Short mmCIF file of C-alpha atoms in Angstrom, two decimals:
data_model
loop_
_atom_site.label_atom_id
_atom_site.label_comp_id
_atom_site.label_asym_id
_atom_site.label_seq_id
_atom_site.Cartn_x
_atom_site.Cartn_y
_atom_site.Cartn_z
CA GLN A 12 124.43 89.15 91.37
CA SER A 13 122.69 88.90 88.01
CA ALA A 14 119.78 87.03 89.65
CA ILE A 15 119.48 89.71 92.35
CA THR A 16 119.46 92.49 89.74
CA CYS A 17 116.78 90.64 87.78
CA PHE A 18 114.58 90.03 90.83
CA LYS A 19 114.78 93.74 91.87
CA GLN A 20 113.60 94.79 88.37
CA VAL A 21 110.50 92.68 88.33
CA LEU A 22 109.60 93.30 92.01
CA LYS A 23 108.71 96.90 91.38
CA THR A 24 106.31 95.96 88.56
CA TYR A 25 104.63 93.27 90.67
CA ARG A 26 104.25 95.66 93.57
CA LEU A 27 102.76 98.54 91.47
CA ASP A 28 100.39 96.07 89.70
CA GLN A 29 99.37 94.64 93.08
CA TRP A 30 100.23 91.11 92.08
CA ASP A 31 100.78 90.36 95.74
CA ARG A 32 101.24 86.59 95.66
CA CYS A 33 103.82 86.78 92.78
CA HIS A 34 105.41 89.75 94.49
CA PHE A 35 106.00 87.72 97.69
CA TRP A 36 107.48 84.73 95.90
CA ARG A 37 109.95 86.92 94.02
CA LEU A 38 110.82 88.61 97.30
CA PHE A 39 111.32 85.19 98.87
CA ARG A 40 113.72 84.19 96.04
CA LEU A 41 115.53 87.50 96.33
CA ALA A 42 115.97 86.90 100.06
CA PHE A 43 117.30 83.43 99.39
CA CYS A 44 119.94 84.88 97.02
CA GLN A 45 120.89 87.76 99.39
CA ARG A 46 121.08 85.83 102.75
CA THR A 47 124.62 84.57 102.08
CA THR A 48 125.91 87.27 99.70
CA ALA A 49 124.48 90.69 100.52
CA GLU A 50 125.59 93.17 103.24
CA PRO A 51 123.36 93.03 106.36
CA THR A 52 121.85 96.53 105.67
CA GLU A 53 121.02 95.55 102.09
CA TYR A 54 119.42 92.23 103.17
CA LEU A 55 117.50 94.12 105.83
CA LYS A 56 115.80 96.21 103.14
CA THR A 57 114.51 93.10 101.46
CA LEU A 58 113.40 91.42 104.68
CA VAL A 59 111.51 94.52 105.82
CA SER A 60 109.46 94.58 102.56
CA CYS A 61 108.36 90.94 103.15
CA PHE A 62 105.94 91.70 105.91
CA SER A 63 103.62 94.50 104.62
CA PRO A 64 99.96 93.94 105.40
CA ARG A 65 99.13 93.11 101.81
CA ILE A 66 101.83 90.48 101.50
CA THR A 67 101.30 88.81 104.85
CA SER A 68 97.62 88.25 103.90
CA VAL A 69 98.68 85.95 101.01
CA ALA A 70 102.10 84.51 102.06
CA PRO A 71 102.45 81.05 103.64
CA GLU A 72 103.05 81.27 107.42
CA LYS A 73 106.06 78.91 107.28
CA ALA A 74 107.78 81.14 104.79
CA LEU A 75 107.01 84.25 106.91
CA ILE A 76 108.32 82.54 110.04
CA ALA A 77 111.62 81.66 108.25
CA LEU A 78 112.00 85.22 107.01
CA GLN A 79 111.30 86.61 110.50
CA ASP A 80 114.04 84.41 111.94
CA ASP A 81 116.42 85.89 109.38
CA LEU A 82 115.18 89.42 110.14
CA GLU A 83 115.94 89.04 113.85
CA ARG A 84 119.38 87.71 113.06
CA VAL A 85 120.18 90.67 110.77
CA LEU A 86 118.92 93.21 113.32
CA ALA A 87 121.35 91.66 115.85
CA HIS A 88 124.28 92.61 113.65
CA PRO A 89 126.14 95.66 115.01
CA VAL A 90 126.36 97.42 111.63
CA VAL A 91 122.58 97.89 111.66
CA GLY A 92 122.97 100.30 114.60
CA GLU A 93 125.00 102.76 112.50
CA ALA A 94 121.91 104.30 110.81
CA ARG A 95 118.63 105.97 111.75
CA TYR A 96 115.65 104.19 110.22
CA GLY A 97 112.15 105.36 109.56
CA LYS A 98 108.96 103.37 110.32
CA LEU A 99 108.53 99.74 109.58
CA SER A 100 105.69 98.83 107.24
CA PHE A 101 104.73 95.84 109.33
CA ILE A 102 104.69 97.64 112.69
CA GLU A 103 102.09 100.39 112.94
CA THR A 104 101.76 102.91 115.74
CA SER A 105 99.01 105.19 116.76
CA MET A 106 98.32 107.45 119.78
CA SER A 107 95.33 108.83 121.61
CA VAL A 108 94.72 111.04 124.61
CA SER A 109 91.67 110.27 126.76
CA ASP A 110 89.31 112.31 128.97
CA THR A 111 90.30 115.85 127.91
CA SER A 112 88.58 118.46 125.78
CA SER A 113 89.81 118.92 122.17
CA THR A 114 89.72 121.03 119.04
CA GLU A 115 91.24 120.88 115.51
CA SER A 116 93.65 123.24 113.78
CA MET A 117 96.26 123.24 110.98
CA PHE A 118 100.05 123.13 111.29
CA GLY A 119 102.61 124.13 108.57
CA GLN A 120 102.28 125.99 105.34
CA GLY A 121 101.36 125.26 101.74
CA GLN A 122 101.60 121.57 100.72
CA ASN A 123 103.20 120.78 104.11
CA ARG A 124 100.10 121.78 105.99
CA LYS A 125 98.82 119.01 108.30
CA LYS A 126 95.75 118.74 110.46
CA MET A 127 96.45 118.87 114.16
CA MET A 128 94.17 117.61 116.91
CA LYS A 129 94.67 119.58 120.17
CA LYS A 130 93.78 118.26 123.61
CA PHE A 131 93.55 120.48 126.64
CA CYS A 132 94.39 119.96 130.31
CA SER A 133 95.56 122.00 133.26
CA VAL A 134 98.78 121.98 135.17
CA GLY A 135 98.77 119.14 137.69
CA GLU A 136 96.06 117.29 135.87
CA SER A 137 96.97 113.68 134.90
CA VAL A 138 96.70 112.85 131.22
CA GLN A 139 96.26 109.34 129.91
CA ILE A 140 98.14 108.69 126.66
CA VAL A 141 97.54 105.36 124.88
CA LEU A 142 100.15 104.06 122.46
CA SER A 143 99.03 101.32 120.14
CA ILE A 144 101.48 99.11 118.41
CA LYS A 145 100.10 96.80 115.71
CA SER A 146 102.28 93.94 114.43
CA TYR A 147 101.82 92.04 111.16
CA LEU A 148 104.64 89.56 112.00
CA PRO A 149 103.72 85.89 112.39
CA LYS A 150 105.46 85.48 115.80
CA PRO A 151 105.74 87.60 118.90
CA VAL A 152 108.89 89.79 119.26
CA GLU A 153 110.62 91.66 122.09
CA PHE A 154 111.78 95.25 121.58
CA GLY A 155 114.61 96.63 123.75
CA SER A 156 112.54 99.72 124.35
CA ALA A 157 109.61 101.82 123.09
CA LYS A 158 109.56 105.58 123.84
CA LEU A 159 107.33 108.52 123.18
CA PHE A 160 108.93 111.91 122.70
CA ILE A 161 106.80 114.85 123.87
CA VAL A 162 108.28 118.06 122.37
CA ALA A 163 107.54 121.65 123.13
CA PHE A 164 105.69 123.27 120.15
CA GLY A 165 108.33 125.97 119.57
CA GLU A 166 111.15 123.38 119.49
CA PHE A 167 109.12 121.12 117.29
CA ALA A 168 108.37 123.88 114.70
CA SER A 169 111.97 125.13 114.71
CA ILE A 170 113.36 121.60 114.02
CA LEU A 171 110.96 120.98 111.13
CA GLU A 172 111.67 124.37 109.58
CA ASN A 173 115.33 123.49 109.43
CA ASN A 174 114.48 120.05 107.97
CA GLY A 175 115.85 118.29 111.06
CA SER A 176 114.81 115.16 112.81
CA ILE A 177 113.43 114.90 116.35
CA GLU A 178 115.88 113.16 118.69
CA GLU A 179 115.50 112.22 122.36
CA GLU A 180 117.52 115.20 123.57
CA ASP A 181 114.90 117.52 121.87
CA ALA A 182 112.09 116.14 124.02
CA PHE A 183 110.52 118.06 126.88
CA LYS A 184 109.34 114.72 128.25
CA VAL A 185 110.18 111.10 127.38
CA LEU A 186 107.63 108.47 128.27
CA SER A 187 108.88 104.84 128.19
CA VAL A 188 107.22 101.43 128.13
CA GLU A 189 108.70 99.13 130.69
CA SER A 190 111.41 96.89 129.06
CA PRO A 191 111.47 94.40 127.54
CA VAL A 192 108.50 95.33 125.37
CA ARG A 193 106.70 92.16 124.26
CA ILE A 194 104.72 92.57 121.08
CA THR A 195 102.33 89.86 119.90
CA PRO A 196 100.77 89.60 116.43
CA GLY A 197 97.90 92.08 116.20
CA GLU A 198 97.26 95.12 118.32
CA ASN A 199 99.14 95.87 121.51
CA LYS A 200 98.23 98.83 123.78
CA PHE A 201 100.31 100.59 126.37
CA THR A 202 99.11 103.44 128.59
CA PHE A 203 101.21 106.33 129.87
CA THR A 204 100.22 108.77 132.62
CA TRP A 205 101.70 112.20 132.30
CA THR A 206 101.17 115.01 134.85
CA PRO A 207 102.44 118.28 133.41
CA SER A 208 104.04 120.55 135.97
CA SER A 209 104.16 123.66 133.79
CA SER A 210 101.90 125.28 131.23
CA GLY A 211 102.69 125.34 127.47
CA GLN A 212 101.97 123.70 124.13
CA TYR A 213 103.36 120.24 123.39
CA ILE A 214 103.35 117.83 120.47
CA LEU A 215 103.32 114.04 120.75
CA SER A 216 106.07 114.03 118.22
CA THR A 217 107.88 110.69 117.79
CA VAL A 218 107.79 107.02 118.76
CA GLU A 219 111.23 105.39 119.02
CA ILE A 220 111.37 101.63 118.83
CA VAL A 221 114.67 99.89 119.57
CA TRP A 222 114.80 96.32 118.23
CA HIS A 223 118.15 94.64 118.77
CA HIS A 224 120.59 97.07 117.15
CA GLY A 225 117.99 98.80 115.03
CA TYR A 226 116.56 102.25 115.94
CA PHE A 227 113.20 102.91 114.15
CA TYR A 228 111.46 106.28 114.36
CA TYR A 229 107.81 106.96 113.81
CA ASP A 230 107.66 110.75 113.21
CA SER A 231 104.13 112.12 113.52
CA THR A 232 104.59 114.43 110.56
CA GLU A 233 105.12 111.40 108.26
CA LEU A 234 102.11 109.37 109.52
CA PRO A 235 98.76 109.51 107.68
CA VAL A 236 96.89 110.86 110.69
CA PRO A 237 96.62 114.29 112.27
CA LEU A 238 99.28 115.59 114.60
CA LEU A 239 98.35 115.20 118.25
CA GLY A 240 99.09 118.14 120.55
CA ILE A 241 98.43 118.85 124.23
CA ASP A 242 97.86 122.47 125.42
CA VAL A 243 98.60 122.61 129.17
CA LEU A 244 96.72 125.52 130.69
CA PRO A 245 97.57 127.35 133.97
CA SER A 246 95.49 125.90 136.85
CA GLU A 247 93.85 127.66 139.76
CA PRO A 248 96.11 127.10 142.77
CA THR A 249 94.68 124.71 145.36
CA HIS A 250 97.64 124.57 147.78
CA SER A 251 97.36 126.04 151.25
CA ILE A 252 99.38 126.73 154.40
CA SER A 253 98.24 126.62 158.00
CA LEU A 254 99.65 127.54 161.39
CA ASN A 255 98.93 125.80 164.65
CA PRO A 256 98.44 127.23 167.24
CA THR A 257 97.20 130.49 165.82
CA CYS A 258 97.57 132.39 169.10
CA LEU A 259 100.72 132.85 171.20
CA VAL A 260 100.69 132.89 175.01
CA PRO A 261 102.82 135.84 176.34
CA GLY A 262 105.72 134.71 178.54
CA HIS A 263 105.80 131.22 177.15
CA ASP A 264 107.91 129.22 174.69
CA GLN A 265 105.65 127.28 172.22
CA GLU A 266 106.16 124.83 169.40
CA VAL A 267 104.43 126.07 166.23
CA VAL A 268 103.56 123.59 163.46
CA ILE A 269 103.45 125.05 159.90
CA THR A 270 101.63 122.65 157.56
CA PHE A 271 101.88 123.05 153.80
CA ASP A 272 99.27 121.12 151.77
CA ALA A 273 99.85 120.78 148.07
CA GLY A 274 96.16 120.20 147.31
CA SER A 275 95.90 119.07 143.72
CA ASP A 276 98.97 121.13 142.61
CA VAL A 277 102.39 120.00 141.60
CA VAL A 278 104.75 122.18 143.68
CA THR A 279 108.25 122.29 142.38
CA THR A 280 109.71 124.92 144.67
CA GLY A 281 108.71 127.22 147.53
CA ARG A 282 110.02 129.30 150.39
CA LEU A 283 108.67 129.95 153.86
CA VAL A 284 109.60 133.41 155.25
CA MET A 285 108.85 134.03 158.95
CA ASP A 286 109.26 137.59 160.31
CA CYS A 287 108.62 138.26 163.95
CA THR A 288 106.94 141.32 165.38
CA LYS A 289 108.18 143.19 168.41
CA GLY A 290 108.53 140.99 171.43
CA VAL A 291 108.47 137.73 169.44
CA SER A 292 111.50 135.64 168.47
CA LEU A 293 111.88 132.09 167.08
CA ILE A 294 114.20 129.16 166.48
CA PRO A 295 113.85 128.22 162.81
CA PRO A 296 112.53 124.73 161.72
CA GLY A 297 115.18 121.99 161.86
CA GLU A 298 117.30 123.68 164.58
CA ASP A 299 117.66 122.48 168.13
CA PRO A 300 116.17 124.90 170.66
CA ALA A 301 118.66 123.71 173.29
CA THR A 302 121.71 124.94 171.32
CA SER A 303 120.44 127.47 168.76
CA GLU A 304 120.06 131.20 169.10
CA TRP A 305 116.70 132.98 169.08
CA LYS A 306 116.12 134.97 165.87
CA LYS A 307 113.79 137.60 164.58
CA GLU A 308 113.38 136.05 161.15
CA CYS A 309 114.08 132.92 159.06
CA ASP A 310 113.87 131.71 155.45
CA VAL A 311 113.26 128.02 154.82
CA GLU A 312 112.85 126.09 151.52
CA PHE A 313 109.98 123.72 150.97
CA GLN A 314 110.63 120.35 149.36
CA PRO A 315 108.89 119.54 146.01
CA CYS A 316 105.35 118.16 146.53
CA LYS A 317 103.11 116.00 144.40
CA PRO A 318 99.28 116.41 144.52
CA GLY A 319 97.91 115.28 147.85
CA GLU A 320 101.24 115.55 149.73
CA LYS A 321 101.77 117.59 152.85
CA GLN A 322 104.84 118.96 154.62
CA GLU A 323 105.17 119.89 158.28
CA LEU A 324 107.69 122.36 159.62
CA ARG A 325 108.15 122.85 163.33
CA ALA A 326 109.52 126.09 164.80
CA HIS A 327 109.90 127.18 168.42
CA VAL A 328 108.48 130.61 169.17
CA ARG A 329 109.00 132.84 172.30
CA CYS A 330 106.45 135.59 173.10
CA GLY A 331 107.55 138.20 175.61
CA MET A 332 105.35 139.67 178.22
CA ILE A 333 103.22 142.55 176.98
CA GLU A 334 103.51 145.70 179.10
#
């Protein structure tokens, strides 16, 4: 314990004075002392500090590999999962949104003010979000998951005003990288496609990385880059509905096809209301004309539609003779 205390005292001096090579070797000795005596969470703090970009540039690769092996063993200990951790110094994340218009604004007040880059798109327009994860570790690793939390602006501001943390249940939308997430040394890029179905203001708030039992959160307010927001604007509707045939023959029963075309819209709900004029009656879509009764009106729900999708509804219509 006395050796551990001594190492911790000198490490701070070496780090502040940027004696990176000496700093690493003292960290390595501290890790050697802690690996059989310290609690997993305490040893984790030391191991995490061994892979910062400055240290990995001067440390021997064999030593870093040995430390990484220990790091993964510690992260596999169940006690590690009992806490919420911030970002890792040796895993950097960044985000970008492509092919949309943008502008800049400020978020927050006083010293907490932070620049925010806003991107704009319309409802139903697909947005490409690129998540970049840069690793300074000497060997590839596999994360259990990597998720991006998109949070509605009002919810985001409310949580920060109350000094809270963004959790998955706060998100309006969660985008996930397919598991397992393999990360190689250097930069790794993953692309999400998000098609907003409603207008509003949203913040690309938090990246959650799950590594064995460890949960690590990259909150955008704590990163040295502007916040990234997406303003989803109402779009001009492009959906349409058509009827075939458009004319009824008196004295005949006919099948009428109602076609709903979503166009480029995302249609979440809709209703078809058919009301017959005098002398006309119908059997609603989905009912058997051999057994059903003729009616003067019907009300049918459309199924949700994605852009480019169509729905067909078939009704039987009887037009009486015109006097």
